[in-house]
Short mmCIF file of C-alpha atoms in Angstrom, two decimals:
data_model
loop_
_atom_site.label_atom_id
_atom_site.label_comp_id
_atom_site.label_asym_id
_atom_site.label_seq_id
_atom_site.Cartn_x
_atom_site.Cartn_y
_atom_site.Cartn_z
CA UNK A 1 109.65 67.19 69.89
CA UNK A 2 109.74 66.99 73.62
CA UNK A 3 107.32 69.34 75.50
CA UNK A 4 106.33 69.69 78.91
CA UNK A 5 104.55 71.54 81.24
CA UNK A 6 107.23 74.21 83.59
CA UNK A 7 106.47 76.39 86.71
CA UNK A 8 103.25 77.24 87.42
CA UNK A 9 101.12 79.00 89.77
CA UNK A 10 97.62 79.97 90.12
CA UNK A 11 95.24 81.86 92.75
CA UNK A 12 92.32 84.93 93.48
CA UNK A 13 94.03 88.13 93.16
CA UNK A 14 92.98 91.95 94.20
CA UNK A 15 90.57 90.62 97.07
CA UNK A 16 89.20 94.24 98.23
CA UNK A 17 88.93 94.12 102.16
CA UNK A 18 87.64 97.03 104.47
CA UNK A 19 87.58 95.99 108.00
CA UNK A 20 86.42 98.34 110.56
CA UNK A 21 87.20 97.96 114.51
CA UNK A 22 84.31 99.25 116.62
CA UNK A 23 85.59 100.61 119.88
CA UNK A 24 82.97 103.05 121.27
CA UNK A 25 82.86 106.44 119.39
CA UNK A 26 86.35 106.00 118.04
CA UNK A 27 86.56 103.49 115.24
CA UNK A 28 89.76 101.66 113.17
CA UNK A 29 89.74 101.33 109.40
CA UNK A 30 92.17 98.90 107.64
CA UNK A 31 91.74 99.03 103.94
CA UNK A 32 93.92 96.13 101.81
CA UNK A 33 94.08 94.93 98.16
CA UNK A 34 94.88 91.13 98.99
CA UNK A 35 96.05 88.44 96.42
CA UNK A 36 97.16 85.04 97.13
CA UNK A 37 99.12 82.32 94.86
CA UNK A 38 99.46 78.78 95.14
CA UNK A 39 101.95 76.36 93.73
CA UNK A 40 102.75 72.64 94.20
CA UNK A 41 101.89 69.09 92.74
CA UNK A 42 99.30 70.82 90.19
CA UNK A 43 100.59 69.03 86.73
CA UNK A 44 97.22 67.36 86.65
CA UNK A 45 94.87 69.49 86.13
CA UNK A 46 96.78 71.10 83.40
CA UNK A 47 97.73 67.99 81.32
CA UNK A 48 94.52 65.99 81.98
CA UNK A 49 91.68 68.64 83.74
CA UNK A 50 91.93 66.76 87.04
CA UNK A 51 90.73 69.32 89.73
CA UNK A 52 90.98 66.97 92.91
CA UNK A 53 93.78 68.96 94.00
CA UNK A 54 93.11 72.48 93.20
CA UNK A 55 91.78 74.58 95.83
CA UNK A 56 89.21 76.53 94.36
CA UNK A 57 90.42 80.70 93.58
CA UNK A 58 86.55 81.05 95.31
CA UNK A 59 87.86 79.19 98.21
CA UNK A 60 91.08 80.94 98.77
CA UNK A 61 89.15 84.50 98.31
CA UNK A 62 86.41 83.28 101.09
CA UNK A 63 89.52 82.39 103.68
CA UNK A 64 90.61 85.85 103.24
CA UNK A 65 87.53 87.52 104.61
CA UNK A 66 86.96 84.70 107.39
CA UNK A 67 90.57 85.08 108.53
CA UNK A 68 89.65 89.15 108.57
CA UNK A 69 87.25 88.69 110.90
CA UNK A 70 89.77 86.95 113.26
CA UNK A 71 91.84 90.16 113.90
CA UNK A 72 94.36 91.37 111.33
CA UNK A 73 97.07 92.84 112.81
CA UNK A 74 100.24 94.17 111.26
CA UNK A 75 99.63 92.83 107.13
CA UNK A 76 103.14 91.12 107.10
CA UNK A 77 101.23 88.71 110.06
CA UNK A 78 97.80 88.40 108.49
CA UNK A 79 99.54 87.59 105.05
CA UNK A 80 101.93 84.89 106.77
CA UNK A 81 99.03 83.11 108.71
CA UNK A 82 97.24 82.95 105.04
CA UNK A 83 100.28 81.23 103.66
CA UNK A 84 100.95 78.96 106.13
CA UNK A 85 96.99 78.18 106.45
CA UNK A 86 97.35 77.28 102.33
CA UNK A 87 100.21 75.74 102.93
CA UNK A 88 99.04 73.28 106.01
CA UNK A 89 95.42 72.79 104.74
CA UNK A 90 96.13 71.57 101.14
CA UNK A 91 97.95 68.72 100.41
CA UNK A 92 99.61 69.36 96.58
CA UNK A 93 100.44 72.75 97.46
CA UNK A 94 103.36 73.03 98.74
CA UNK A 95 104.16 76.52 98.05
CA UNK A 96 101.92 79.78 98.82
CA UNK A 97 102.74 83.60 98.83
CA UNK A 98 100.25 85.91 99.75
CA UNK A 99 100.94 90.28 98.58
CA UNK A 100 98.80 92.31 101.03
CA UNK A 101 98.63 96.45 99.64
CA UNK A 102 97.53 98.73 102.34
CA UNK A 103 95.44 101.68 101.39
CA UNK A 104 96.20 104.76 104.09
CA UNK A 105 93.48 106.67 105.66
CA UNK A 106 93.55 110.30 107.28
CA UNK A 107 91.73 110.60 110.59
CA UNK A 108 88.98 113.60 111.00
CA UNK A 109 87.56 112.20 114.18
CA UNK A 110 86.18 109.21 115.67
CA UNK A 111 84.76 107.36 112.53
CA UNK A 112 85.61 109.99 109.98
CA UNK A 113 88.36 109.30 107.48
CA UNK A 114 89.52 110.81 104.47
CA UNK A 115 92.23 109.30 101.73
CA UNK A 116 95.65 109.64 102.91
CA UNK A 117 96.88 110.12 99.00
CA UNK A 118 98.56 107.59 96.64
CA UNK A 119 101.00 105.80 98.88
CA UNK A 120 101.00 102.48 99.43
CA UNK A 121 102.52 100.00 102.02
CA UNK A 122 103.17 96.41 100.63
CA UNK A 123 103.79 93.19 101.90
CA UNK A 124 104.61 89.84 100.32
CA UNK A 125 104.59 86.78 102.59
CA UNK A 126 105.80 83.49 101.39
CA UNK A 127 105.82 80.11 102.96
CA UNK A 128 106.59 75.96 102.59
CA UNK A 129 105.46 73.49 104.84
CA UNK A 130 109.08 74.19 106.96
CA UNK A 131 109.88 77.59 105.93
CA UNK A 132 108.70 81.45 105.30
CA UNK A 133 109.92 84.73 104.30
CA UNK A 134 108.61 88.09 104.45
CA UNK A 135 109.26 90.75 101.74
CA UNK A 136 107.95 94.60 103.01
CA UNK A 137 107.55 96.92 100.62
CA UNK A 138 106.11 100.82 99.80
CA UNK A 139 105.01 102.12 96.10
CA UNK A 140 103.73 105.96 94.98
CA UNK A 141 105.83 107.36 98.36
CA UNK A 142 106.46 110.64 95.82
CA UNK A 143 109.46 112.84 96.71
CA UNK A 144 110.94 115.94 95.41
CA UNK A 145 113.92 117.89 96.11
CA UNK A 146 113.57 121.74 94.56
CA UNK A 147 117.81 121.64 94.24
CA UNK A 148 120.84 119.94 95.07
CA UNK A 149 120.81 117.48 91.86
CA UNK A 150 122.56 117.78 89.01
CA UNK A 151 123.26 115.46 85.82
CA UNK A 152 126.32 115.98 84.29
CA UNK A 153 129.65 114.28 82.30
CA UNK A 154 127.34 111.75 80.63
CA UNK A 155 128.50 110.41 77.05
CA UNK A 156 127.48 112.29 73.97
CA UNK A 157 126.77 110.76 70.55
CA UNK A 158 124.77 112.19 67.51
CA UNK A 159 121.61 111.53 69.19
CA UNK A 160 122.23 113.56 72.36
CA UNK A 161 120.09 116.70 73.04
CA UNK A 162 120.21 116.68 76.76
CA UNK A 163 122.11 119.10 78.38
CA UNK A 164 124.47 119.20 81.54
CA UNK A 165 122.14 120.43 84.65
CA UNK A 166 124.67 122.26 87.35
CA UNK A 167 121.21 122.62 89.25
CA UNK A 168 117.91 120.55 88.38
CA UNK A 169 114.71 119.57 91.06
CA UNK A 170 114.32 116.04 91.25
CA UNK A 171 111.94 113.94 91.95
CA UNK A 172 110.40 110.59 91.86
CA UNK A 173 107.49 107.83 93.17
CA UNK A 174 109.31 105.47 95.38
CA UNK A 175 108.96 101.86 94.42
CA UNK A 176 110.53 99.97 97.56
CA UNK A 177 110.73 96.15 98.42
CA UNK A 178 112.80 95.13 101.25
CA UNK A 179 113.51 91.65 102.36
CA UNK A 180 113.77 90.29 105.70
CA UNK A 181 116.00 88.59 107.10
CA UNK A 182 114.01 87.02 109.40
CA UNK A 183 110.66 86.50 110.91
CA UNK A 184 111.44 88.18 114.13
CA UNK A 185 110.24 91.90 113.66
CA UNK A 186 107.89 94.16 115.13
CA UNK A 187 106.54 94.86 111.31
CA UNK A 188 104.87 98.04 111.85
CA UNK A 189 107.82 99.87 113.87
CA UNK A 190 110.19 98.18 111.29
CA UNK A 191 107.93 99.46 108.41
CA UNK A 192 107.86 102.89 109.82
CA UNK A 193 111.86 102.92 110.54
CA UNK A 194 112.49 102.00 106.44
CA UNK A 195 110.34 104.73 104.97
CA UNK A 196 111.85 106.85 107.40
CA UNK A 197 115.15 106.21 106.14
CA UNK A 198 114.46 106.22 102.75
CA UNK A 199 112.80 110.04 102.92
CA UNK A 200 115.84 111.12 104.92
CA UNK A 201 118.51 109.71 102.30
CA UNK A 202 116.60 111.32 99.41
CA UNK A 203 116.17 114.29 101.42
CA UNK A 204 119.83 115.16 102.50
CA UNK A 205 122.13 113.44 99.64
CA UNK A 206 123.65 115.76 97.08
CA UNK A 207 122.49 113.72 94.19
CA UNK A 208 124.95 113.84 91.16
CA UNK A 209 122.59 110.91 89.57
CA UNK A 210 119.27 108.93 90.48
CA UNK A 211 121.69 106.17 90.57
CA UNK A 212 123.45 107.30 93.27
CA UNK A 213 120.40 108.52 95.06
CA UNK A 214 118.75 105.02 94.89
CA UNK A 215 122.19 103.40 96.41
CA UNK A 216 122.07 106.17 99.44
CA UNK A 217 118.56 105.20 99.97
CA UNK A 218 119.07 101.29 100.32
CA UNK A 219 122.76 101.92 101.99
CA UNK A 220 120.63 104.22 104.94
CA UNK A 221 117.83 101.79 105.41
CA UNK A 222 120.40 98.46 105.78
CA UNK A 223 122.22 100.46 108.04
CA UNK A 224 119.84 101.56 110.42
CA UNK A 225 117.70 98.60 110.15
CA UNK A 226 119.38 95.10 110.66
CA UNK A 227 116.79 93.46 110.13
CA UNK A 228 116.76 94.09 106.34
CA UNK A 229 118.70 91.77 104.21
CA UNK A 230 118.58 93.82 100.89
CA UNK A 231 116.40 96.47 99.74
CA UNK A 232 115.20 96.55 95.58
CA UNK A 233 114.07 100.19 94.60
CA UNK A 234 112.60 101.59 91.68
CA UNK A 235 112.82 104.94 91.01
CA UNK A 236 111.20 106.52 87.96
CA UNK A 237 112.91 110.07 87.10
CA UNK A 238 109.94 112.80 87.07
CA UNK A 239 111.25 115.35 84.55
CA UNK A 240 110.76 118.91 85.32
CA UNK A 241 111.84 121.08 82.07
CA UNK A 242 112.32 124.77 82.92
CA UNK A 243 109.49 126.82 80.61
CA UNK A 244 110.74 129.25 78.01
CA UNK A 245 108.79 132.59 78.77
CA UNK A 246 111.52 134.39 76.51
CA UNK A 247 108.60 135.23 73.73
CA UNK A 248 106.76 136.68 75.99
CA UNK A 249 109.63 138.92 77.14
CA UNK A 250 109.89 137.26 80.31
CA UNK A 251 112.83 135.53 82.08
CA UNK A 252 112.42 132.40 84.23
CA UNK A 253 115.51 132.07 86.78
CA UNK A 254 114.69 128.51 87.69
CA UNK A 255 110.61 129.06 88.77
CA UNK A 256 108.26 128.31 86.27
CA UNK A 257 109.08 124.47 85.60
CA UNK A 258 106.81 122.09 83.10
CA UNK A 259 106.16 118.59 84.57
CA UNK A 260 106.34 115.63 81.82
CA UNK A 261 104.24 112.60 83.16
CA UNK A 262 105.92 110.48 79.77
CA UNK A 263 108.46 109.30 79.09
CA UNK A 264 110.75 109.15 81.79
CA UNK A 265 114.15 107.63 83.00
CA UNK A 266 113.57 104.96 85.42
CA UNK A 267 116.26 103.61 88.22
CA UNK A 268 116.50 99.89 89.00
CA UNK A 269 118.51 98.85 91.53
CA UNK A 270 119.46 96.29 94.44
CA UNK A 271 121.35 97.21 97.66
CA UNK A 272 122.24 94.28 99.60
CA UNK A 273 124.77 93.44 102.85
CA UNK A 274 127.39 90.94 102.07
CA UNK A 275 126.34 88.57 104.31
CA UNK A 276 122.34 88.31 103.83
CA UNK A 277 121.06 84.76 103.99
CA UNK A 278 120.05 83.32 100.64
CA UNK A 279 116.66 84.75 99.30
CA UNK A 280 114.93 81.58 98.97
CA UNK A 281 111.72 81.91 97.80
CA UNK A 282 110.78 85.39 99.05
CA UNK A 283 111.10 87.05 95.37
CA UNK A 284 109.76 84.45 93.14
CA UNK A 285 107.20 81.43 94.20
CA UNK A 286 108.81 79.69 91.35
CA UNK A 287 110.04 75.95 91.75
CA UNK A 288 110.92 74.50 94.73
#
């Protein structure tokens, strides 16, 4: 029986990082979630324990911090010069991605901050010794429209208990990944011109399905944005059930709504232009 050893990866993940800017009285607070992979000429240490080329996890977490202190910047340029850093600075890897979450913060005056709720900005950087790509991303952007959705003209089969909705709210938390096309952005203006889009879409279709919703959403943003190759969205379906106050002999003309947290209906989807460079590496480190 043959056997042998296939992709492979390894490196520190969920390095918590709070860097504060001191500028007088006014201060800056970036707050990221940073993990970091590596991949490359590593069959050794799996088939014989050989650890001459593996960078330690300890290692990779420590050049986080220390490249912190050198300014961070937009996250889609700290997590690139991390890659490449990996990338240039080891010899058997040959392959490193770096995901960067950013945690927003409120401002209530010059060093006060408060929690900006459960939204997230991503990115995921990705680089070889000749080549890089840059994957943006948002997750827990939560959006609701009270009308203007309906589900109907779905198949029926013994099973079915759903019925048509002329008029249902919807709503959802956004799970967005966009990839570049290139490396030539201004990230932060870029990242702020997607979730823009993406509200506005959700906002002002008539949505006859989540489906179609989700293709509006990625349609809008690679329109507006050309730097955007393709944009992968997830969209769970947060149910709202109308109550029945009927036994208490009251009626309920679409107010009083009950909001199921599990299970729900969940979206997957791709939107893509026709002619988008090849993804390379930017979704999955993977083999070379």
């Amino acid at each position: 029986m043959a056997i042998h050893l296939g992709p492979n990866r390894y490196g520190k993940a969920e390095c918590r990082l709070v860097a504060v800017a001191r500028d007088g009285e006014r201060h800056a607070l970036t707050d990221l979630n940073v993990s970091t992979r590596l991949a490359g000429r590593l069959d050794a240490t799996h088939l014989t324990g050989d650890n001459s080329d593996v960078l330690p996890t300890d290692t990779q977490k420590n050049t986080v911090y220390a490249f912190a202190r050198q300014g961070i910047g937009a996250i889609e340029e700290f997590g690139l010069a991390l890659a490449r850093h990996f990338v240039a600075g080891t010899d058997a890897v040959e392959r490193a991605q770096v995901h960067v979450e950013a945690y927003g913060w409120r401002r209530l005056g010059g060093h006060s901050f408060a929690r900006a709720g459960d939204e997230v900005r991503t990115a995921t950087l990705t680089a070889t010794a000749g080549q890089a790509w840059a994957v943006g991303g948002l997750h827990g952007l939560t959006l609701l429209n009270t009308t203007g959705s309906e589900f109907r003209g779905f198949p029926r089969d013994r099973y079915t208990t759903l019925p048509e909705a002329s008029d249902r709210i919807l709503a959802t938390a956004v799970d967005a990944r966009w990839r570049f096309a290139s490396l030539e952005v201004a990230w932060d203006a870029a990242f702020e011109q997607i979730r823009g889009h993406l509200i506005a879409a959700f906002a002002e279709t008539y949505s006859r399905s989540l489906q179609q919703t989700l293709y509006a959403m990625g349609e809008r943003v690679l329109t507006h944005v050309p730097e955007v190759a393709e944009v992968r969205l997830a969209l769970p379906n947060r149910h709202h059930f109308l109550v029945d106050l009927s036994p208490f002999g009251l009626d309920n003309p679409d107010a009083v709504y009950f909001a199921a947290d599990r299970p729900y209906g969940l979206i997957e989807g791709t939107v893509q232009r026709d002619d988008a460079p090849p993804p390379g590496l930017a979704w999955d480190l993977g083999a070379a």
